[in-house]
Short mmCIF file of C-alpha atoms in Angstrom, two decimals:
data_model
loop_
_atom_site.label_atom_id
_atom_site.label_comp_id
_atom_site.label_asym_id
_atom_site.label_seq_id
_atom_site.Cartn_x
_atom_site.Cartn_y
_atom_site.Cartn_z
CA UNK X 91 110.57 142.72 127.87
CA UNK X 92 114.57 143.46 126.73
CA UNK X 93 114.69 139.67 126.55
CA UNK X 94 112.12 139.45 123.48
CA UNK X 95 113.58 142.96 122.28
CA UNK X 96 116.85 140.67 121.83
CA UNK X 97 114.92 138.05 120.39
CA UNK X 98 114.20 139.50 117.72
CA UNK X 99 117.22 141.37 116.86
CA UNK X 100 118.89 138.58 116.67
CA UNK X 101 116.39 136.33 114.19
CA UNK X 102 115.08 139.38 112.04
CA UNK X 103 117.61 138.13 109.29
CA UNK X 104 116.64 134.99 109.13
CA UNK X 105 113.03 136.15 108.95
CA UNK X 106 114.16 139.04 106.80
CA UNK X 107 115.49 135.26 104.32
CA UNK X 108 113.06 133.65 104.25
CA UNK X 109 110.86 135.39 101.88
CA UNK X 110 110.18 132.96 99.29
CA UNK X 111 110.80 135.76 96.55
CA UNK X 112 112.63 138.91 96.07
CA UNK X 113 112.39 142.07 93.78
CA UNK X 114 114.42 141.51 90.28
CA UNK X 115 114.96 144.04 87.65
CA UNK X 116 114.35 143.49 83.87
CA UNK X 117 114.88 145.70 80.51
CA UNK X 118 111.58 145.99 78.67
CA UNK X 119 112.28 147.19 74.88
CA UNK X 120 108.95 149.58 74.25
CA UNK X 121 108.14 151.22 71.13
CA UNK X 122 108.46 154.85 70.34
CA UNK X 123 105.75 157.06 70.31
CA UNK X 124 106.21 157.36 66.04
CA UNK X 125 106.86 154.52 63.96
CA UNK X 126 109.01 155.45 61.32
CA UNK X 127 109.31 152.08 58.93
CA UNK X 128 111.96 149.65 58.66
CA UNK X 129 112.95 150.96 55.33
CA UNK X 130 113.91 154.01 56.62
CA UNK X 131 118.05 153.45 57.05
CA UNK X 132 118.83 157.08 57.81
CA UNK X 133 117.28 160.79 58.79
CA UNK X 134 117.57 164.55 57.89
CA UNK X 135 117.54 166.94 60.85
CA UNK X 136 116.71 170.31 60.03
CA UNK X 137 115.96 173.62 61.10
CA UNK X 138 113.26 175.17 59.62
CA UNK X 139 112.05 178.22 61.82
CA UNK X 140 112.59 181.56 62.07
CA UNK X 141 114.27 183.19 64.49
CA UNK X 142 112.33 183.53 68.08
CA UNK X 143 111.27 187.06 68.91
CA UNK X 144 109.19 188.34 71.46
CA UNK X 145 108.39 191.32 74.28
CA UNK X 146 109.24 190.01 78.31
CA UNK X 147 110.96 187.19 77.25
CA UNK X 148 113.08 187.03 79.73
CA UNK X 149 111.26 188.66 83.21
CA UNK X 150 113.52 189.22 86.27
CA UNK X 151 112.19 190.15 89.82
CA UNK X 152 114.00 191.33 92.64
CA UNK X 153 113.33 192.94 96.17
CA UNK X 154 114.12 196.57 94.40
CA UNK X 155 111.38 196.12 91.57
CA UNK X 156 110.79 193.66 88.44
CA UNK X 157 111.76 194.54 84.77
CA UNK X 158 112.54 192.82 81.47
CA UNK X 159 114.61 191.91 78.52
CA UNK X 160 113.76 191.92 75.44
CA UNK X 161 117.82 192.29 73.97
CA UNK X 162 119.28 189.24 74.73
CA UNK X 163 118.21 185.99 72.01
CA UNK X 164 119.25 182.45 70.78
CA UNK X 165 119.02 181.82 67.94
CA UNK X 166 120.66 178.55 67.85
CA UNK X 167 118.22 177.20 69.58
CA UNK X 168 116.89 175.20 67.51
CA UNK X 169 120.43 173.64 66.06
CA UNK X 170 120.77 172.64 70.08
CA UNK X 171 117.89 170.28 70.15
CA UNK X 172 118.76 168.56 67.09
CA UNK X 173 122.04 168.16 67.68
CA UNK X 174 120.68 166.87 71.29
CA UNK X 175 118.66 164.82 69.66
CA UNK X 176 121.12 163.58 66.63
CA UNK X 177 123.31 162.96 70.17
CA UNK X 178 121.11 159.98 71.47
CA UNK X 179 119.88 158.48 68.37
CA UNK X 180 123.21 157.47 67.54
CA UNK X 181 123.50 156.04 71.59
CA UNK X 182 119.98 153.96 70.20
CA UNK X 183 121.59 153.14 66.53
CA UNK X 184 117.64 153.05 65.09
CA UNK X 185 119.17 154.35 61.67
CA UNK X 186 122.49 153.77 60.29
CA UNK X 187 122.81 157.60 60.06
CA UNK X 188 121.33 160.64 61.64
CA UNK X 189 122.37 163.71 59.88
CA UNK X 190 122.49 167.63 60.82
CA UNK X 191 121.60 170.28 58.05
CA UNK X 192 123.79 172.75 58.78
CA UNK X 193 121.97 175.37 57.34
CA UNK X 194 118.62 177.56 58.70
CA UNK X 195 116.19 176.86 56.27
CA UNK X 196 114.09 179.55 56.62
CA UNK X 197 116.70 182.83 58.45
CA UNK X 198 118.55 181.99 55.11
CA UNK X 199 115.62 182.90 53.56
CA UNK X 200 115.26 179.11 51.46
CA UNK X 201 111.70 178.19 53.04
CA UNK X 202 109.24 180.72 54.12
CA UNK X 203 106.33 178.43 55.78
CA UNK X 204 106.21 176.61 59.13
CA UNK X 205 106.35 173.63 57.11
CA UNK X 206 108.16 171.64 54.44
CA UNK X 207 106.97 170.79 51.13
CA UNK X 208 107.64 167.65 49.02
CA UNK X 209 109.97 169.04 46.90
CA UNK X 210 112.17 170.29 49.77
CA UNK X 211 111.65 167.09 51.40
CA UNK X 212 113.54 165.28 48.87
CA UNK X 213 116.07 167.56 48.20
CA UNK X 214 117.49 166.84 51.35
CA UNK X 215 116.94 163.12 51.49
CA UNK X 216 118.74 163.33 48.18
CA UNK X 217 121.54 165.54 49.17
CA UNK X 218 121.98 163.19 52.39
CA UNK X 219 121.04 159.90 50.82
CA UNK X 220 118.16 159.31 53.35
CA UNK X 221 114.48 158.68 53.63
CA UNK X 222 112.93 160.46 55.91
CA UNK X 223 113.39 163.97 57.72
CA UNK X 224 112.78 165.54 61.52
CA UNK X 225 112.57 169.31 61.27
CA UNK X 226 112.05 172.16 64.01
CA UNK X 227 109.16 174.15 62.14
CA UNK X 228 109.00 176.53 65.14
CA UNK X 229 109.69 177.62 68.32
CA UNK X 230 108.98 179.92 71.79
CA UNK X 231 110.88 180.55 74.77
CA UNK X 232 110.90 182.17 77.79
CA UNK X 233 112.33 183.04 80.89
CA UNK X 234 112.10 183.88 85.07
CA UNK X 235 114.32 184.60 87.81
CA UNK X 236 112.96 185.62 90.99
CA UNK X 237 115.64 186.95 94.27
CA UNK X 238 113.37 186.90 97.52
CA UNK X 239 115.02 188.04 100.92
CA UNK X 240 115.24 185.42 103.66
CA UNK X 241 114.61 185.53 107.53
CA UNK X 242 118.12 184.86 107.99
CA UNK X 243 119.77 188.18 105.77
CA UNK X 244 120.44 185.57 103.00
CA UNK X 245 118.93 185.70 99.30
CA UNK X 246 116.91 183.10 97.34
CA UNK X 247 117.11 183.37 94.21
CA UNK X 248 116.02 180.45 90.81
CA UNK X 249 115.76 180.95 87.33
CA UNK X 250 113.33 178.56 85.59
CA UNK X 251 113.85 178.64 81.65
CA UNK X 252 110.94 177.28 79.44
CA UNK X 253 110.27 176.61 75.55
CA UNK X 254 107.84 174.86 73.21
CA UNK X 255 109.04 173.46 69.74
CA UNK X 256 106.82 172.23 67.00
CA UNK X 257 108.41 169.61 65.31
CA UNK X 258 107.56 167.10 62.74
CA UNK X 259 109.09 163.99 60.80
CA UNK X 260 107.75 163.61 56.89
CA UNK X 261 108.12 159.71 55.45
CA UNK X 262 110.21 160.77 52.14
CA UNK X 263 109.28 156.74 50.73
CA UNK X 264 104.97 157.15 50.43
CA UNK X 265 105.41 161.27 50.37
CA UNK X 266 103.62 160.32 54.16
CA UNK X 267 103.38 162.93 57.91
CA UNK X 268 104.83 160.75 59.91
CA UNK X 269 104.07 163.00 63.13
CA UNK X 270 103.48 166.33 64.35
CA UNK X 271 104.05 167.12 67.50
CA UNK X 272 104.29 170.26 70.04
CA UNK X 273 107.05 169.08 73.29
CA UNK X 274 107.25 171.76 76.01
CA UNK X 275 109.24 171.48 79.30
CA UNK X 276 110.44 173.87 81.52
CA UNK X 277 114.70 173.20 83.19
CA UNK X 278 114.52 174.69 87.01
CA UNK X 279 118.01 176.01 88.81
CA UNK X 280 118.01 177.71 92.23
CA UNK X 281 120.94 178.79 94.77
CA UNK X 282 121.12 180.10 97.83
CA UNK X 283 123.47 183.13 99.39
CA UNK X 284 124.45 186.86 101.26
CA UNK X 285 123.65 189.06 98.88
CA UNK X 286 122.02 189.81 95.25
CA UNK X 287 125.55 189.59 93.36
CA UNK X 288 126.38 185.96 94.71
CA UNK X 289 122.61 184.96 93.80
CA UNK X 290 123.53 186.58 90.37
CA UNK X 291 127.05 184.41 89.58
CA UNK X 292 125.88 181.31 91.27
CA UNK X 293 122.35 181.05 88.06
CA UNK X 294 123.53 180.33 85.33
CA UNK X 295 122.98 183.16 82.92
CA UNK X 296 120.39 183.37 80.21
CA UNK X 297 121.56 182.15 77.21
CA UNK X 298 123.25 179.44 78.87
CA UNK X 299 120.24 178.11 80.91
CA UNK X 300 118.23 178.46 77.05
CA UNK X 301 121.00 176.43 75.69
CA UNK X 302 120.91 173.76 78.64
CA UNK X 303 117.03 173.49 78.37
CA UNK X 304 117.24 173.37 74.28
CA UNK X 305 119.77 170.15 74.91
CA UNK X 306 117.28 168.33 77.34
CA UNK X 307 114.16 169.33 74.74
CA UNK X 308 116.44 167.00 72.29
CA UNK X 309 117.49 164.69 74.16
CA UNK X 310 114.35 163.35 75.75
CA UNK X 311 112.55 163.84 72.08
CA UNK X 312 114.53 160.58 71.34
CA UNK X 313 111.94 159.03 72.42
CA UNK X 314 109.50 159.75 70.10
CA UNK X 315 111.86 158.06 66.92
CA UNK X 316 113.76 155.16 68.52
CA UNK X 317 112.62 152.62 70.45
CA UNK X 318 114.02 152.53 74.15
CA UNK X 319 114.49 150.19 77.52
CA UNK X 320 112.48 151.09 80.09
CA UNK X 321 113.29 148.61 83.30
CA UNK X 322 110.70 147.37 85.13
CA UNK X 323 110.70 145.28 88.26
CA UNK X 324 109.39 141.79 88.04
CA UNK X 325 108.98 139.32 91.32
CA UNK X 326 111.35 135.78 91.09
CA UNK X 327 111.08 133.00 93.56
CA UNK X 328 113.83 132.72 95.10
CA UNK X 329 113.50 130.07 98.06
CA UNK X 330 111.26 127.36 99.18
CA UNK X 331 113.76 124.23 98.77
CA UNK X 332 117.32 123.86 97.23
CA UNK X 333 116.07 124.12 93.81
CA UNK X 334 114.30 127.67 93.89
CA UNK X 335 117.63 129.06 96.21
CA UNK X 336 120.17 127.42 93.53
CA UNK X 337 118.31 128.73 90.29
CA UNK X 338 118.34 132.06 91.77
CA UNK X 339 122.12 131.86 92.32
CA UNK X 340 122.18 131.25 88.41
CA UNK X 341 120.27 134.17 87.90
CA UNK X 342 122.27 136.05 89.77
CA UNK X 343 125.01 135.35 87.64
CA UNK X 344 122.45 135.69 84.65
CA UNK X 345 122.81 132.56 83.89
CA UNK X 346 119.59 131.64 82.93
CA UNK X 347 119.24 128.65 81.26
CA UNK X 348 120.93 127.11 84.33
CA UNK X 349 117.83 127.99 85.75
CA UNK X 350 115.36 127.31 83.67
CA UNK X 351 116.74 123.49 83.51
CA UNK X 352 115.86 123.72 87.75
CA UNK X 353 112.38 125.47 87.60
CA UNK X 354 111.48 122.14 85.09
CA UNK X 355 112.74 119.99 87.24
CA UNK X 356 110.91 121.57 90.11
CA UNK X 357 107.94 122.19 88.00
CA UNK X 358 107.75 118.16 86.75
CA UNK X 359 108.42 116.13 90.41
CA UNK X 360 106.89 118.96 93.57
CA UNK X 361 103.17 119.34 94.86
CA UNK X 362 100.64 122.36 93.36
CA UNK X 363 102.09 125.36 94.88
CA UNK X 364 105.71 124.68 94.03
CA UNK X 365 104.82 123.86 90.99
CA UNK X 366 102.82 127.11 90.12
CA UNK X 367 105.73 128.69 91.33
CA UNK X 368 108.64 127.22 89.18
CA UNK X 369 106.10 128.01 86.32
CA UNK X 370 105.84 131.97 87.41
CA UNK X 371 109.54 131.88 87.36
CA UNK X 372 110.04 130.03 84.10
CA UNK X 373 107.81 132.38 82.39
CA UNK X 374 109.92 135.31 83.67
CA UNK X 375 112.83 133.62 82.30
CA UNK X 376 110.51 133.20 78.56
CA UNK X 377 109.55 137.53 79.15
CA UNK X 378 113.11 137.38 79.52
CA UNK X 379 114.48 135.33 76.39
CA UNK X 380 111.82 137.91 74.71
CA UNK X 381 109.47 134.31 73.96
CA UNK X 382 106.20 135.43 74.81
CA UNK X 383 104.26 132.88 73.21
CA UNK X 384 106.26 130.50 76.44
CA UNK X 385 105.49 133.19 78.70
CA UNK X 386 101.83 132.82 77.79
CA UNK X 387 102.09 129.40 77.76
CA UNK X 388 103.48 129.12 81.51
CA UNK X 389 101.69 131.45 82.77
CA UNK X 390 98.55 129.36 81.93
CA UNK X 391 100.05 126.48 82.98
CA UNK X 392 100.50 128.41 86.51
CA UNK X 393 96.93 129.40 86.69
CA UNK X 394 95.37 126.29 86.01
CA UNK X 395 97.68 124.66 88.71
CA UNK X 396 96.43 127.53 91.62
CA UNK X 397 92.53 126.80 90.17
CA UNK X 398 92.97 123.69 91.83
CA UNK X 399 93.83 124.48 94.91
CA UNK X 400 92.18 126.29 97.82
CA UNK X 401 91.77 129.88 98.15
CA UNK X 402 93.51 130.64 101.38
CA UNK X 403 96.05 129.05 100.25
CA UNK X 404 97.50 130.38 96.94
CA UNK X 405 95.71 133.48 97.15
CA UNK X 406 99.37 135.13 96.21
CA UNK X 407 100.65 132.96 94.11
CA UNK X 408 96.94 133.61 91.70
CA UNK X 409 96.94 137.11 92.12
CA UNK X 410 100.58 137.58 91.46
CA UNK X 411 99.67 134.97 88.02
CA UNK X 412 96.39 136.86 87.18
CA UNK X 413 98.37 140.03 87.17
CA UNK X 414 101.26 138.54 85.18
CA UNK X 415 98.82 136.99 82.75
CA UNK X 416 96.84 140.67 82.26
CA UNK X 417 99.96 142.32 81.54
CA UNK X 418 101.54 139.28 79.21
CA UNK X 419 97.93 140.63 77.25
CA UNK X 420 99.19 144.53 76.50
CA UNK X 421 102.95 142.86 76.33
CA UNK X 422 101.92 140.91 73.59
CA UNK X 423 100.10 144.50 71.29
CA UNK X 424 103.20 146.30 72.44
CA UNK X 425 105.47 143.46 70.13
CA UNK X 426 103.56 143.37 67.69
CA UNK X 427 104.16 147.43 67.31
CA UNK X 428 107.76 146.44 68.18
CA UNK X 429 107.86 144.33 64.84
CA UNK X 430 106.02 147.22 62.67
CA UNK X 431 108.94 149.63 63.81
CA UNK X 432 111.85 147.49 64.02
CA UNK X 433 110.97 144.39 60.81
CA UNK X 434 110.70 141.50 62.76
CA UNK X 435 110.51 139.81 65.80
CA UNK X 436 112.02 142.07 69.35
#
C-alpha cells in the first residue's frame, strides 16, 4: 500500500501537467449602465441636496442600554460622494474633463427643488464648457453601533453605516434625462477587545464612518457612467502536442501573434479533434484582439469539425465550443452597446 502511495506522489505532478488546457484571465470591456452619448466630452458634478436632518439617525446599543444621537451630521456627505466619483472618472479617462461645482445649490439657496431645471443645467454647462451634469438631488444616512459582552470577558462591537443617494444625469445637448437612480449601500466595521473603551477607541467615529461610506458609494457609481474592464476566465488549450505547448508559452509572454501562427498551422495540418482545439484557441485569440467577427468564425469552424466526430470522442470540446458560441452571441450585443457609448469600435 505504501509503495502505491509513493508512486502516486511521484507521478502526481506529471499527471496534473498532462491536462490539455489551462485557465486564462482576460480583461473584457463592459458598457456603463447608462449611456452618455459620445458627443458629451465634459461633465459637471453638483450637489443639489438639502442638508439631511432626521430623528434617530444614530443608534447605539451597549450592555447598559440603548440610545440615539441626533446632534451629529455630515453635511459634506454629497461632496465626498462626488469627489469619489470624480476620482474614478478621471482614472477611466472616459471624459475629457470632469468638474465638481463647489457650491451646494440647495443649501446656498440657488435651488429649491429635488431636481435641476434645464436652465440650471444649461448654466452649469455654460460655466464649465460641459455638455452634461450629474447631480445628487437627495440623500439619507444612518448609523448603528452595537456592543455586546462575550463569554470570555471581552467585548465585541460593530458599526454599520448605511445610506441611500438619489442622483441623476442630465444631457444638455438634447435636453434629456440620462438616468435617475437611487443607490443604497452599507459598510461595516467590527472590533473585539477588552472593555467598552477599547471598542469605542477602535471603531471609526460616526463622521468618519459616514465619510468612508460616501467615498465608497461615489467610487462605485462610476460604473453607471463610464465603461469598465472586467476580468473573466477562459480555457486555453495548452498541451497535447509541441505546437500547443509552444503557443501557450507565447501567450504567457503576451505574444499572441506568434501563438496564432502556430494554431493556424495546427488547424491546417492536424486530425479533427486537435483541429477543433486549434479553432477554439484561434477564437479566443480573436476575442482578445477585439475581432469578434473572426472569433465567431473560428467557433463555427470548431463546431463544424466536432459535429463530424462521435459524441464520446469530442464531448468536452463540443460543450466548450457551444458555451463559447452562446457567450459570443451575447458579447456581440454588448459590443453594439459599447459602440454607442464610445463612438466606434471597442
